[in-house]
Amino acid sequence: MVATISARDGLTMAERVAKSVDPAAVEAMHRDEAARANEERIKVLRHIVFRNAARGRCDIEGLRNEADAARLLVSVGDQADGFAVLGILRVAIDNRWRQVVKAGIRYFGEHPVAARIQELWDITLTTRHSAV
């Protein structure tokens, strides 16, 4: 392919196009696309992980600090109540309670939901706000 050079400015068409592109605008567009992709992935993971989570339990919905969440996690874990554990994890992820989330992941061990919880946790940490 032969590049034609304009007599007007001495630039090829490709050089003129490259010169007219705003790198900051392109970077902003890529950041926006990545943020939208993250938000969509968070929605999907929250649906997959928490669709069976215990809801409407006052002891879970009323959690206000990480220490109380950890105590409740131990209690429901001892009762083998996986749905309550998921409910606690939902609150813990929303509040970014790291120790509770890590303990919840350990509770599920090799179960596939543990990997999804870990992915959700990692993505949530990279966003500025909760995905509630």
mmCIF file of C-alpha atoms in Angstrom:
data_model
loop_
_atom_site.group_PDB
_atom_site.id
_atom_site.type_symbol
_atom_site.label_atom_id
_atom_site.label_comp_id
_atom_site.label_asym_id
_atom_site.label_seq_id
_atom_site.Cartn_x
_atom_site.Cartn_y
_atom_site.Cartn_z
ATOM 1 C CA MET A 1 0.000 0.000 0.000
ATOM 2 C CA VAL A 2 1.323 3.403 -0.932
ATOM 3 C CA ALA A 3 0.835 6.245 1.536
ATOM 4 C CA THR A 4 -0.127 9.456 -0.144
ATOM 5 C CA ILE A 5 1.370 12.602 1.255
ATOM 6 C CA SER A 6 -0.701 15.723 1.225
ATOM 7 C CA ALA A 7 0.895 18.758 -0.334
ATOM 8 C CA ARG A 8 -0.978 20.869 2.166
ATOM 9 C CA ASP A 9 0.807 19.765 5.349
ATOM 10 C CA GLY A 10 3.300 17.125 4.222
ATOM 11 C CA LEU A 11 1.628 14.398 6.340
ATOM 12 C CA THR A 12 0.187 11.093 5.248
ATOM 13 C CA MET A 13 -3.472 10.438 5.898
ATOM 14 C CA ALA A 14 -2.566 8.023 8.717
ATOM 15 C CA GLU A 15 -0.316 10.638 10.321
ATOM 16 C CA ARG A 16 -3.094 13.245 10.147
ATOM 17 C CA VAL A 17 -5.575 10.843 11.754
ATOM 18 C CA ALA A 18 -3.096 9.899 14.489
ATOM 19 C CA LYS A 19 -2.428 13.568 15.129
ATOM 20 C CA SER A 20 -6.140 14.301 15.570
ATOM 21 C CA VAL A 21 -6.753 11.544 18.157
ATOM 22 C CA ASP A 22 -6.879 12.728 21.761
ATOM 23 C CA PRO A 23 -4.943 10.135 23.820
ATOM 24 C CA ALA A 24 -6.553 11.332 27.060
ATOM 25 C CA ALA A 25 -10.032 10.801 25.614
ATOM 26 C CA VAL A 26 -9.096 7.315 24.428
ATOM 27 C CA GLU A 27 -7.693 6.463 27.868
ATOM 28 C CA ALA A 28 -10.846 7.797 29.562
ATOM 29 C CA MET A 29 -12.990 5.701 27.231
ATOM 30 C CA HIS A 30 -10.979 2.571 28.101
ATOM 31 C CA ARG A 31 -11.284 3.309 31.841
ATOM 32 C CA ASP A 32 -15.057 3.766 31.511
ATOM 33 C CA GLU A 33 -15.385 0.493 29.605
ATOM 34 C CA ALA A 34 -13.339 -1.334 32.249
ATOM 35 C CA ALA A 35 -15.435 0.162 35.048
ATOM 36 C CA ARG A 36 -18.661 -0.896 33.317
ATOM 37 C CA ALA A 37 -17.281 -4.407 32.796
ATOM 38 C CA ASN A 38 -16.331 -4.606 36.487
ATOM 39 C CA GLU A 39 -19.769 -3.429 37.599
ATOM 40 C CA GLU A 40 -21.444 -5.985 35.339
ATOM 41 C CA ARG A 41 -19.204 -8.784 36.639
ATOM 42 C CA ILE A 42 -19.976 -7.755 40.227
ATOM 43 C CA LYS A 43 -23.717 -7.964 39.487
ATOM 44 C CA VAL A 44 -23.338 -11.420 37.957
ATOM 45 C CA LEU A 45 -21.180 -12.734 40.798
ATOM 46 C CA ARG A 46 -23.492 -11.295 43.473
ATOM 47 C CA HIS A 47 -26.427 -13.034 41.817
ATOM 48 C CA ILE A 48 -24.595 -16.360 41.549
ATOM 49 C CA VAL A 49 -23.166 -16.287 45.063
ATOM 50 C CA PHE A 50 -25.964 -14.694 47.063
ATOM 51 C CA ARG A 51 -29.146 -15.928 45.355
ATOM 52 C CA ASN A 52 -29.607 -18.522 48.122
ATOM 53 C CA ALA A 53 -28.236 -16.417 50.972
ATOM 54 C CA ALA A 54 -30.329 -16.047 54.086
ATOM 55 C CA ARG A 55 -32.404 -12.868 53.904
ATOM 56 C CA GLY A 56 -34.495 -11.043 56.431
ATOM 57 C CA ARG A 57 -32.632 -12.373 59.451
ATOM 58 C CA CYS A 58 -32.334 -9.559 61.962
ATOM 59 C CA ASP A 59 -29.096 -10.948 63.359
ATOM 60 C CA ILE A 60 -27.472 -10.773 59.909
ATOM 61 C CA GLU A 61 -29.056 -7.584 58.573
ATOM 62 C CA GLY A 62 -28.282 -5.804 61.858
ATOM 63 C CA LEU A 63 -24.529 -6.406 61.744
ATOM 64 C CA ARG A 64 -22.687 -3.129 62.279
ATOM 65 C CA ASN A 65 -19.072 -4.152 62.898
ATOM 66 C CA GLU A 66 -16.577 -6.806 61.892
ATOM 67 C CA ALA A 67 -16.209 -8.311 65.376
ATOM 68 C CA ASP A 68 -19.946 -9.056 65.641
ATOM 69 C CA ALA A 69 -19.944 -10.467 62.119
ATOM 70 C CA ALA A 70 -17.016 -12.748 62.986
ATOM 71 C CA ARG A 71 -18.795 -14.045 66.110
ATOM 72 C CA LEU A 72 -21.989 -14.715 64.158
ATOM 73 C CA LEU A 73 -20.015 -16.406 61.377
ATOM 74 C CA VAL A 74 -18.473 -18.818 63.891
ATOM 75 C CA SER A 75 -21.900 -19.524 65.383
ATOM 76 C CA VAL A 76 -23.670 -20.251 62.091
ATOM 77 C CA GLY A 77 -20.619 -22.123 60.821
ATOM 78 C CA ASP A 78 -20.827 -24.432 63.836
ATOM 79 C CA GLN A 79 -24.484 -25.039 62.930
ATOM 80 C CA ALA A 80 -23.487 -25.825 59.314
ATOM 81 C CA ASP A 81 -25.870 -23.122 58.054
ATOM 82 C CA GLY A 82 -24.280 -22.314 54.695
ATOM 83 C CA PHE A 83 -27.104 -19.977 53.657
ATOM 84 C CA ALA A 84 -26.563 -17.876 56.793
ATOM 85 C CA VAL A 85 -22.815 -17.844 56.086
ATOM 86 C CA LEU A 86 -23.607 -16.452 52.622
ATOM 87 C CA GLY A 87 -25.832 -13.811 54.199
ATOM 88 C CA ILE A 88 -23.033 -12.757 56.535
ATOM 89 C CA LEU A 89 -20.589 -12.684 53.628
ATOM 90 C CA ARG A 90 -22.930 -10.413 51.677
ATOM 91 C CA VAL A 91 -22.873 -7.906 54.542
ATOM 92 C CA ALA A 92 -19.116 -8.366 55.053
ATOM 93 C CA ILE A 93 -18.299 -7.719 51.396
ATOM 94 C CA ASP A 94 -20.557 -4.660 51.315
ATOM 95 C CA ASN A 95 -18.744 -3.304 54.387
ATOM 96 C CA ARG A 96 -15.310 -4.548 53.258
ATOM 97 C CA TRP A 97 -14.691 -6.599 56.384
ATOM 98 C CA ARG A 98 -11.610 -8.470 55.201
ATOM 99 C CA GLN A 99 -11.206 -10.980 58.038
ATOM 100 C CA VAL A 100 -14.842 -12.087 57.880
ATOM 101 C CA VAL A 101 -14.697 -12.495 54.102
ATOM 102 C CA LYS A 102 -11.494 -14.546 54.328
ATOM 103 C CA ALA A 103 -13.024 -16.746 57.053
ATOM 104 C CA GLY A 104 -16.145 -17.235 54.933
ATOM 105 C CA ILE A 105 -14.041 -18.298 51.963
ATOM 106 C CA ARG A 106 -12.219 -20.804 54.194
ATOM 107 C CA TYR A 107 -15.597 -22.102 55.437
ATOM 108 C CA PHE A 108 -16.523 -23.175 51.903
ATOM 109 C CA GLY A 109 -13.096 -24.714 51.291
ATOM 110 C CA GLU A 110 -12.882 -26.373 47.874
ATOM 111 C CA HIS A 111 -16.514 -25.698 46.956
ATOM 112 C CA PRO A 112 -16.799 -23.674 43.708
ATOM 113 C CA VAL A 113 -18.630 -20.895 45.541
ATOM 114 C CA ALA A 114 -15.400 -20.138 47.437
ATOM 115 C CA ALA A 115 -13.651 -19.184 44.193
ATOM 116 C CA ARG A 116 -16.589 -16.987 43.177
ATOM 117 C CA ILE A 117 -16.596 -15.269 46.569
ATOM 118 C CA GLN A 118 -12.846 -14.649 46.223
ATOM 119 C CA GLU A 119 -13.327 -13.180 42.744
ATOM 120 C CA LEU A 120 -16.181 -10.976 43.955
ATOM 121 C CA TRP A 121 -14.049 -9.811 46.878
ATOM 122 C CA ASP A 122 -11.088 -9.000 44.625
ATOM 123 C CA ILE A 123 -13.213 -7.042 42.140
ATOM 124 C CA THR A 124 -15.053 -5.208 44.911
ATOM 125 C CA LEU A 125 -11.746 -4.090 46.403
ATOM 126 C CA THR A 126 -10.740 -2.507 43.094
ATOM 127 C CA THR A 127 -13.902 -0.404 42.882
ATOM 128 C CA ARG A 128 -14.488 2.758 44.832
ATOM 129 C CA HIS A 129 -17.910 1.919 46.178
ATOM 130 C CA SER A 130 -20.037 -0.994 47.244
ATOM 131 C CA ALA A 131 -22.111 -2.788 44.651
ATOM 132 C CA VAL A 132 -25.211 -2.964 46.807
#
